[in-house]
Tab-separated table of C-alpha atoms in Angstrom:
chain	number	residue	atom	x	y	z
A	9	MET	CA	85.816	-106.279	98.149
A	10	VAL	CA	88.342	-104.612	95.874
A	11	ARG	CA	87.105	-101.752	93.711
A	12	GLU	CA	89.363	-100.410	90.946
A	13	VAL	CA	88.804	-96.778	90.103
A	14	SER	CA	90.393	-94.946	87.186
A	15	ILE	CA	91.028	-91.368	88.279
A	16	LEU	CA	90.901	-89.641	84.917
A	17	ARG	CA	89.641	-90.028	81.415
A	18	LEU	CA	88.729	-86.395	80.740
A	19	GLY	CA	89.039	-86.127	76.977
A	20	LEU	CA	92.481	-84.532	77.278
A	21	GLY	CA	94.166	-86.521	74.546
A	22	ALA	CA	96.532	-89.124	75.929
A	23	LEU	CA	96.357	-87.732	79.443
A	24	MET	CA	95.360	-90.509	81.851
A	25	LEU	CA	96.404	-91.143	85.399
A	26	ALA	CA	97.113	-94.554	86.851
A	27	SER	CA	94.321	-96.510	88.508
A	28	ILE	CA	94.192	-96.707	92.289
A	29	HIS	CA	92.959	-99.649	94.333
A	30	TYR	CA	91.120	-99.281	97.595
A	31	MET	CA	89.813	-101.845	100.057
A	32	VAL	CA	86.190	-100.989	100.735
A	33	MET	CA	84.923	-102.943	103.730
A	34	ALA	CA	81.971	-102.783	106.042
A	35	GLN	CA	83.701	-100.411	108.428
A	36	GLN	CA	81.883	-97.334	109.633
A	37	LEU	CA	82.629	-93.991	108.041
A	38	HIS	CA	84.235	-91.442	110.330
A	39	PRO	CA	81.398	-89.489	112.048
A	40	ASP	CA	82.616	-86.079	110.853
A	41	GLU	CA	82.628	-87.268	107.253
A	42	ARG	CA	79.170	-88.827	107.635
A	43	ASP	CA	77.866	-85.454	108.823
A	44	ALA	CA	79.576	-83.750	105.900
A	45	LEU	CA	77.856	-86.103	103.432
A	46	LEU	CA	74.507	-85.343	105.072
A	47	ASP	CA	75.027	-81.638	104.411
A	48	ILE	CA	76.265	-82.258	100.857
A	49	LYS	CA	73.053	-84.171	100.101
A	50	LYS	CA	70.928	-81.506	101.790
A	51	GLN	CA	72.185	-78.825	99.403
A	52	LEU	CA	71.824	-80.865	96.207
A	53	LYS	CA	68.876	-82.310	94.314
A	54	ASP	CA	68.532	-84.642	91.348
A	55	LEU	CA	67.363	-82.973	88.170
A	56	PRO	CA	64.370	-84.683	86.518
A	57	GLY	CA	65.573	-87.981	85.086
A	58	SER	CA	68.453	-88.393	87.563
A	59	SER	CA	68.241	-90.806	90.503
A	60	PHE	CA	71.781	-90.407	91.799
A	61	LEU	CA	70.941	-89.161	95.297
A	62	SER	CA	68.294	-91.852	95.847
A	63	THR	CA	71.086	-94.230	96.876
A	64	TRP	CA	72.210	-91.856	99.622
A	65	ASP	CA	70.130	-93.486	102.350
A	66	PHE	CA	71.804	-92.768	105.667
A	67	GLU	CA	70.286	-95.855	107.229
A	68	ARG	CA	72.953	-97.653	105.231
A	69	GLU	CA	76.711	-97.400	105.485
A	70	PRO	CA	77.877	-94.739	102.940
A	71	CYS	CA	81.078	-96.540	101.978
A	72	SER	CA	79.285	-99.667	100.843
A	73	GLY	CA	75.939	-98.344	99.609
A	74	PHE	CA	76.234	-94.792	98.246
A	75	SER	CA	76.709	-94.101	94.542
A	76	GLY	CA	79.775	-92.036	93.693
A	77	ILE	CA	81.707	-92.761	96.892
A	78	VAL	CA	84.887	-94.776	97.371
A	79	CYS	CA	86.485	-95.152	100.787
A	80	THR	CA	89.637	-96.478	102.353
A	81	ILE	CA	90.246	-97.712	105.900
A	82	ILE	CA	92.660	-95.999	108.225
A	83	GLY	CA	92.701	-97.158	111.811
A	84	ALA	CA	89.246	-97.752	113.183
A	85	SER	CA	87.310	-95.772	110.563
A	86	SER	CA	86.641	-95.542	106.867
A	87	HIS	CA	87.380	-92.292	105.019
A	88	VAL	CA	86.092	-90.967	101.677
A	89	VAL	CA	88.848	-90.761	99.070
A	90	MET	CA	86.714	-90.333	95.940
A	91	LEU	CA	83.489	-88.355	95.616
A	92	ASN	CA	81.869	-88.333	92.182
A	93	LEU	CA	78.624	-86.336	92.357
A	94	GLY	CA	76.201	-87.404	89.638
A	95	ASP	CA	75.557	-90.484	87.524
A	96	GLY	CA	78.358	-89.712	85.100
A	97	TYR	CA	76.890	-91.576	82.116
A	98	ALA	CA	76.334	-89.840	78.786
A	99	GLY	CA	73.133	-87.812	78.775
A	100	SER	CA	72.685	-87.842	82.530
A	101	PRO	CA	70.697	-84.736	83.570
A	102	GLY	CA	72.940	-84.178	86.596
A	103	LEU	CA	72.205	-82.279	89.785
A	104	THR	CA	71.021	-78.854	90.898
A	105	GLY	CA	71.574	-76.864	94.076
A	106	THR	CA	74.845	-75.676	95.596
A	107	LEU	CA	78.098	-77.213	96.770
A	108	SER	CA	78.343	-77.541	100.538
A	109	PRO	CA	81.453	-76.018	102.144
A	110	ARG	CA	81.553	-79.166	104.256
A	111	ILE	CA	83.145	-80.968	101.290
A	112	GLY	CA	86.364	-79.693	102.855
A	113	GLU	CA	85.752	-81.973	105.859
A	114	LEU	CA	86.458	-85.037	103.698
A	115	ARG	CA	90.095	-84.530	104.578
A	116	LEU	CA	91.539	-87.525	102.738
A	117	LEU	CA	89.660	-86.804	99.507
A	118	GLN	CA	91.770	-87.413	96.413
A	119	GLN	CA	89.196	-87.069	93.634
A	120	LEU	CA	86.187	-84.741	93.438
A	121	THR	CA	84.018	-84.585	90.322
A	122	LEU	CA	80.604	-83.156	89.490
A	123	THR	CA	78.516	-84.374	86.564
A	124	ALA	CA	77.271	-81.769	84.095
A	125	GLY	CA	74.101	-80.185	85.475
A	126	SER	CA	72.754	-76.988	87.014
A	127	VAL	CA	74.703	-76.624	90.246
A	128	ARG	CA	75.121	-72.920	90.996
A	129	GLY	CA	76.767	-70.692	93.592
A	130	GLU	CA	80.438	-70.346	94.429
A	131	LEU	CA	83.221	-72.880	94.720
A	132	PRO	CA	83.763	-73.694	98.413
A	133	SER	CA	87.033	-72.205	99.646
A	134	SER	CA	87.217	-75.122	102.097
A	135	ILE	CA	88.387	-77.336	99.225
A	136	GLY	CA	91.681	-75.463	99.126
A	137	GLU	CA	91.837	-74.772	102.853
A	138	ASN	CA	91.496	-78.383	103.970
A	139	LEU	CA	92.405	-80.700	101.085
A	140	GLY	CA	95.816	-79.405	100.070
A	141	SER	CA	97.639	-82.537	101.206
A	142	SER	CA	95.286	-85.017	99.527
A	143	LEU	CA	93.320	-83.751	96.492
A	144	GLN	CA	94.756	-84.826	93.133
A	145	PHE	CA	91.839	-84.440	90.740
A	146	LEU	CA	89.200	-81.692	90.771
A	147	GLY	CA	86.679	-81.756	87.931
A	148	ILE	CA	83.670	-79.468	88.343
A	149	SER	CA	82.702	-78.510	84.809
A	150	HIS	CA	79.549	-77.845	82.761
A	151	ASN	CA	77.453	-76.368	85.554
A	152	GLN	CA	76.466	-72.827	86.590
A	153	LEU	CA	79.083	-71.996	89.189
A	154	SER	CA	79.851	-68.302	89.592
A	155	GLY	CA	82.119	-66.036	91.612
A	156	CYS	CA	85.897	-66.227	91.706
A	157	ILE	CA	88.291	-69.149	91.827
A	158	PRO	CA	89.142	-69.246	95.555
A	159	ALA	CA	92.629	-68.047	96.415
A	160	SER	CA	92.829	-71.036	98.791
A	161	PHE	CA	93.204	-73.321	95.754
A	162	ALA	CA	96.857	-72.262	95.816
A	163	SER	CA	97.254	-74.778	98.661
A	164	LEU	CA	96.340	-77.759	96.456
A	165	THR	CA	99.963	-78.684	95.940
A	166	ARG	CA	99.253	-82.321	95.034
A	167	LEU	CA	96.659	-81.423	92.394
A	168	LEU	CA	97.247	-83.054	89.012
A	169	VAL	CA	94.112	-81.964	87.147
A	170	LEU	CA	91.983	-78.844	87.639
A	171	ASP	CA	88.949	-78.687	85.356
A	172	LEU	CA	86.475	-75.873	86.038
A	173	SER	CA	85.439	-75.375	82.416
A	174	SER	CA	81.997	-74.387	81.148
A	175	ASN	CA	80.723	-72.495	84.164
A	176	SER	CA	80.221	-68.771	84.809
A	177	LEU	CA	83.330	-68.140	86.891
A	178	ALA	CA	84.533	-64.544	86.821
A	179	CYS	CA	87.384	-62.436	88.248
A	180	ALA	CA	91.044	-62.962	87.427
A	181	ILE	CA	92.886	-66.278	87.429
A	182	PRO	CA	94.792	-66.339	90.744
A	183	HIS	CA	98.469	-66.261	89.812
A	184	GLU	CA	99.139	-68.884	92.482
A	185	ILE	CA	97.182	-71.407	90.388
A	186	ALA	CA	99.899	-71.164	87.737
A	187	LEU	CA	102.487	-72.056	90.376
A	188	LEU	CA	100.914	-75.350	91.484
A	189	PRO	CA	103.874	-77.711	91.194
A	190	SER	CA	102.151	-80.945	90.135
A	191	LEU	CA	99.552	-79.780	87.596
A	192	VAL	CA	99.313	-81.917	84.485
A	193	ALA	CA	96.158	-80.288	83.095
A	194	LEU	CA	94.548	-76.885	83.690
A	195	GLU	CA	91.179	-76.504	81.973
A	196	LEU	CA	89.367	-73.199	82.607
A	197	SER	CA	87.744	-72.616	79.222
A	198	HIS	CA	84.220	-71.305	78.626
A	199	ASN	CA	83.907	-69.065	81.676
A	200	LYS	CA	83.913	-65.293	82.218
A	201	LEU	CA	87.434	-64.969	83.591
A	202	SER	CA	89.029	-61.573	82.997
A	203	GLY	CA	92.285	-59.707	83.532
A	204	PRO	CA	95.751	-60.897	82.550
A	205	ILE	CA	96.911	-64.480	82.257
A	206	PRO	CA	99.487	-65.378	84.937
A	207	ASP	CA	102.922	-64.652	83.517
A	208	ARG	CA	104.545	-67.940	84.557
A	209	PHE	CA	103.353	-71.532	84.659
A	210	THR	CA	105.883	-73.581	86.551
A	211	SER	CA	104.730	-77.210	86.613
A	212	ALA	CA	107.345	-79.258	84.777
A	213	SER	CA	104.761	-81.930	83.942
A	214	MET	CA	101.912	-79.809	82.532
A	215	THR	CA	100.747	-81.073	79.150
A	216	HIS	CA	97.335	-79.402	78.749
A	217	LEU	CA	96.497	-75.702	79.184
A	218	ASP	CA	93.138	-74.414	77.974
A	219	LEU	CA	92.027	-70.891	78.904
A	220	GLY	CA	89.951	-70.309	75.780
A	221	TRP	CA	86.537	-68.651	75.564
A	222	ASN	CA	86.981	-66.181	78.401
A	223	GLU	CA	87.506	-62.412	78.608
A	224	LEU	CA	91.229	-62.477	79.357
A	225	SER	CA	93.314	-59.499	78.271
A	226	GLY	CA	96.916	-58.338	78.192
A	227	GLU	CA	99.814	-60.225	76.655
A	228	MET	CA	100.587	-63.918	76.387
A	229	PRO	CA	102.518	-65.521	79.264
A	230	ARG	CA	106.269	-65.108	78.982
A	231	SER	CA	107.018	-68.529	80.472
A	232	LEU	CA	105.178	-71.722	79.550
A	233	PRO	CA	106.048	-75.310	80.510
A	234	ALA	CA	108.200	-77.035	77.909
A	235	SER	CA	106.115	-80.170	78.508
A	236	LEU	CA	102.940	-78.692	76.959
A	237	THR	CA	101.340	-80.679	74.154
A	238	TYR	CA	98.069	-78.699	73.991
A	239	LEU	CA	97.746	-74.918	74.335
A	240	SER	CA	94.531	-73.003	73.689
A	241	LEU	CA	94.039	-69.310	74.497
A	242	LYS	CA	91.433	-68.730	71.789
A	243	ASN	CA	88.505	-66.332	71.933
A	244	ASN	CA	89.892	-63.865	74.448
A	245	ARG	CA	91.135	-60.282	74.179
A	246	LEU	CA	94.877	-60.925	74.186
A	247	SER	CA	97.051	-58.273	72.554
A	248	GLY	CA	100.711	-57.714	71.787
A	249	SER	CA	102.911	-60.093	69.842
A	250	MET	CA	103.089	-63.861	69.936
A	251	ALA	CA	105.231	-64.930	72.891
A	252	PRO	CA	108.812	-65.981	72.060
A	253	SER	CA	108.368	-68.802	74.586
A	254	LEU	CA	106.275	-70.661	71.994
A	255	ALA	CA	109.496	-71.622	70.239
A	256	SER	CA	110.604	-73.643	73.268
A	257	LEU	CA	107.513	-75.882	73.321
A	258	ARG	CA	109.024	-78.753	71.365
A	259	ALA	CA	106.393	-81.241	72.583
A	260	LEU	CA	103.500	-79.047	71.418
A	261	THR	CA	101.037	-80.684	69.022
A	262	THR	CA	98.088	-78.250	69.143
A	263	LEU	CA	98.280	-74.442	69.261
A	264	ASP	CA	95.130	-72.327	69.146
A	265	LEU	CA	95.432	-68.550	69.614
A	266	SER	CA	92.545	-67.685	67.325
A	267	SER	CA	90.088	-64.820	67.796
A	268	ASN	CA	92.268	-62.485	69.831
A	269	GLU	CA	93.905	-59.126	69.074
A	270	LEU	CA	97.495	-60.297	68.560
A	271	THR	CA	99.724	-58.136	66.359
A	272	GLY	CA	103.127	-58.337	64.701
A	273	ALA	CA	104.712	-61.132	62.693
A	274	ILE	CA	104.381	-64.873	63.171
A	275	PRO	CA	107.771	-65.918	64.602
A	276	SER	CA	109.640	-68.075	62.098
A	277	LEU	CA	110.872	-70.198	64.998
A	278	LEU	CA	107.298	-71.333	65.593
A	279	TRP	CA	107.587	-73.577	62.553
A	280	SER	CA	111.205	-74.679	62.857
A	281	SER	CA	111.369	-75.270	66.616
A	282	ASN	CA	108.143	-77.230	67.134
A	283	PRO	CA	108.569	-80.479	65.190
A	284	ASN	CA	105.479	-82.173	66.666
A	285	LEU	CA	102.895	-79.544	65.685
A	286	VAL	CA	99.848	-80.978	63.936
A	287	SER	CA	97.425	-78.058	64.309
A	288	VAL	CA	98.104	-74.297	64.288
A	289	GLN	CA	95.146	-71.936	64.491
A	290	LEU	CA	95.970	-68.212	64.464
A	291	GLN	CA	92.936	-66.954	62.563
A	292	ARG	CA	91.065	-63.749	63.359
A	293	ASN	CA	93.896	-61.714	64.854
A	294	HIS	CA	95.817	-58.691	63.525
A	295	LEU	CA	99.012	-60.529	62.560
A	296	SER	CA	101.007	-58.945	59.744
A	297	GLY	CA	104.079	-59.342	57.563
A	298	PRO	CA	105.277	-62.345	55.545
A	299	VAL	CA	105.102	-65.957	56.700
A	300	ALA	CA	108.581	-67.503	56.741
A	301	ILE	CA	108.742	-71.316	56.720
A	302	GLU	CA	111.927	-73.050	55.600
A	303	SER	CA	110.962	-76.737	55.716
A	304	PRO	CA	107.789	-78.714	54.880
A	305	ALA	CA	105.028	-78.165	57.432
A	306	ARG	CA	103.266	-81.514	57.618
A	307	MET	CA	100.189	-80.707	59.691
A	308	SER	CA	96.553	-81.644	59.718
A	309	ARG	CA	95.409	-78.020	59.936
A	310	VAL	CA	96.976	-74.595	59.459
A	311	ASP	CA	94.592	-71.657	59.766
A	312	LEU	CA	96.034	-68.156	59.336
A	313	SER	CA	92.882	-66.612	57.891
A	314	TYR	CA	91.459	-63.182	58.677
A	315	ASN	CA	94.748	-61.437	59.459
A	316	ASN	CA	96.892	-58.834	57.680
A	317	LEU	CA	99.556	-61.229	56.403
A	318	SER	CA	101.314	-60.245	53.199
A	319	GLY	CA	103.964	-61.265	50.715
A	320	ALA	CA	104.181	-64.571	48.876
A	321	ILE	CA	102.397	-67.677	50.045
A	322	PRO	CA	105.011	-70.017	51.574
A	323	PRO	CA	105.217	-73.219	49.470
A	324	MET	CA	106.140	-75.261	52.559
A	325	LEU	CA	102.504	-75.059	53.734
A	326	ALA	CA	101.437	-77.169	50.748
A	327	PHE	CA	102.457	-80.303	52.650
A	328	SER	CA	99.670	-79.848	55.216
A	329	GLU	CA	96.248	-81.443	54.873
A	330	ASN	CA	93.995	-78.423	55.450
A	331	VAL	CA	95.287	-74.889	54.793
A	332	PHE	CA	93.268	-71.718	55.347
A	333	LEU	CA	94.998	-68.494	54.225
A	334	ASN	CA	91.940	-66.558	53.126
A	335	ASN	CA	91.183	-62.922	53.960
A	336	ASN	CA	94.768	-61.678	54.072
A	337	HIS	CA	96.982	-59.580	51.765
A	338	PHE	CA	98.994	-62.333	50.055
A	339	THR	CA	100.296	-61.496	46.567
A	340	GLY	CA	101.925	-63.242	43.625
A	341	SER	CA	101.217	-66.637	42.118
A	342	VAL	CA	100.202	-69.631	44.182
A	343	PRO	CA	103.264	-71.934	44.378
A	344	LYS	CA	103.100	-75.067	42.232
A	345	GLU	CA	103.398	-77.255	45.323
A	346	PHE	CA	99.779	-76.435	46.233
A	347	ALA	CA	98.410	-77.624	42.889
A	348	ASP	CA	100.486	-80.789	43.219
A	349	GLY	CA	99.159	-81.357	46.737
A	350	LEU	CA	95.547	-80.981	45.594
A	351	LEU	CA	96.003	-83.312	42.624
A	352	SER	CA	97.560	-85.980	44.832
A	353	ALA	CA	94.741	-85.563	47.398
A	354	ASN	CA	97.306	-85.026	50.149
A	355	LEU	CA	96.027	-81.455	50.417
A	356	ARG	CA	92.277	-81.641	51.005
A	357	ASN	CA	91.175	-78.075	51.719
A	358	LEU	CA	92.869	-74.949	50.384
A	359	TYR	CA	91.176	-71.620	51.093
A	360	LEU	CA	92.881	-68.649	49.390
A	361	GLN	CA	89.910	-66.350	48.770
A	362	HIS	CA	90.050	-62.614	49.474
A	363	ASN	CA	93.747	-62.054	48.841
A	364	PHE	CA	95.600	-60.368	45.946
A	365	LEU	CA	96.903	-63.494	44.194
A	366	THR	CA	97.643	-63.295	40.478
A	367	GLY	CA	98.059	-66.875	39.300
A	368	PHE	CA	97.243	-70.523	39.965
A	369	ASP	CA	98.556	-73.126	37.525
A	370	LEU	CA	97.344	-76.682	37.254
A	371	SER	CA	99.498	-79.068	35.281
A	372	PRO	CA	98.041	-80.111	32.956
A	373	PRO	CA	95.614	-77.129	32.826
A	374	ASP	CA	92.572	-79.395	32.401
A	375	ALA	CA	93.528	-81.706	35.282
A	376	ALA	CA	90.562	-82.622	37.448
A	377	LEU	CA	90.868	-82.220	41.180
A	378	PRO	CA	90.009	-85.287	43.275
A	379	ALA	CA	86.474	-85.291	44.677
A	380	ALA	CA	87.877	-84.998	48.205
A	381	ALA	CA	89.835	-81.816	47.412
A	382	LEU	CA	88.329	-78.360	47.910
A	383	LEU	CA	89.878	-75.206	46.441
A	384	CYS	CA	88.622	-71.647	46.879
A	385	LEU	CA	90.331	-68.805	44.954
A	386	GLN	CA	87.454	-66.340	44.783
A	387	TYR	CA	88.036	-62.566	44.950
A	388	ASN	CA	91.699	-62.423	43.967
A	389	CYS	CA	93.457	-60.787	41.025
A	390	LEU	CA	92.809	-63.758	38.758
A	391	THR	CA	89.988	-65.722	37.220
A	392	PRO	CA	89.329	-68.718	39.496
A	393	PRO	CA	89.471	-72.148	37.852
A	394	SER	CA	86.110	-73.755	37.193
A	395	GLN	CA	86.777	-76.254	39.951
A	396	SER	CA	86.990	-73.562	42.601
A	397	ALA	CA	84.341	-74.231	45.249
A	398	CYS	CA	83.854	-71.687	48.004
A	399	PRO	CA	81.843	-71.282	51.202
A	400	LEU	CA	78.895	-68.908	51.140
A	401	ASN	CA	80.705	-66.241	53.161
A	402	ALA	CA	83.235	-65.835	50.318
A	403	GLY	CA	80.687	-63.646	48.550
A	404	LYS	CA	79.435	-63.677	44.965
A	405	LEU	CA	82.213	-61.781	43.141
A	406	SER	CA	84.688	-64.109	41.444
A	407	SER	CA	87.536	-61.563	41.124
A	408	ARG	CA	88.634	-58.236	42.573
A	409	PRO	CA	87.927	-54.988	40.702
A	410	PRO	CA	90.897	-54.161	38.409
A	411	HIS	CA	91.916	-51.049	40.342
A	412	GLN	CA	92.519	-53.169	43.468
A	413	CYS	CA	95.084	-55.207	41.566
A	414	LEU	CA	97.334	-52.285	40.656
A	415	SER	CA	100.700	-52.150	42.401
A	416	SER	CA	99.816	-48.698	43.691
A	417	TYR	CA	96.715	-49.964	45.490
A	418	THR	CA	96.838	-49.974	49.299
A	419	PRO	CA	94.313	-52.269	51.045
């Protein structure tokens, strides 16, 4: 019979690979691969509520009776080309145990996935050592894997997607991983990876790079693929300035560098050279200086909060839907464009609390904000309008003490 298998629908935006068709017939699996499957089953167990491995009855032919396996026929034998370990449906409890190094004996394997569960231990180096000419998709996320990413993964030159997120992987990211020529998506978030980020990512087709929620340090990479649409390095320990290479990412729609230790100014080219940006999150860094934007920034979210930014608030941000500029050192009056955006309901959330702002004018003064609009102006050098509604962490004081609003005051 013909079985159609879609290689990837990983929640990576529009990223989806083409479906592949395989003829699965009643032909015996190659003996070496049958032995490998025996060892894979031996080292795994179903968690309570999962029955995935109950179909792995070796009195039957694996290619026609085992869940999670798709084969193709070459010569006189069948060979495993897809191995999806676990039920895969929402809420499935998954598997426990360890990954057998004999996975590397499935030498024609193109797709390897593992359902979220409690599988522990290290990633088998045999995956990189033996599957470099075949493996295209490797998704082993939301388990308890530990140790380092094997250096042998540098041999996976046909790999399109590498997702090892939400484990306990440590050590540095092997710089060879960044040089894999075919990568479309690299997802290593929510681990314990440390050390510097590789300085160059060379795949010309990479669209998704997520290294967030690790312990990475050092500076941002100097060279990033121009094809990127999603870049997240949030919640690490990155320092130094924002990389000039960001200005060359004209396809970028989402940028998240929040919760790091970045310093210096926000490059003005970030706004003018990235026309497709819809979300910019730079909050909780040490960025300083004015924010220079020359044309309307029409985004769904701009979050520059909890930095050391100063000067006037740029009116071009008023064309975004959700703007968070709180907990900075902005001064002067709030540009009229922000009041207009709130009144028209195009601007839904405007957080300006904990700055040094001196004025906010509604026209007319008694105009009522739409119910969907939220404005917070608490703890500035002004009396907030009655319609100002703030989150609890804004504190209870409505305005700054007078001495903090003197021109001689240094925050």
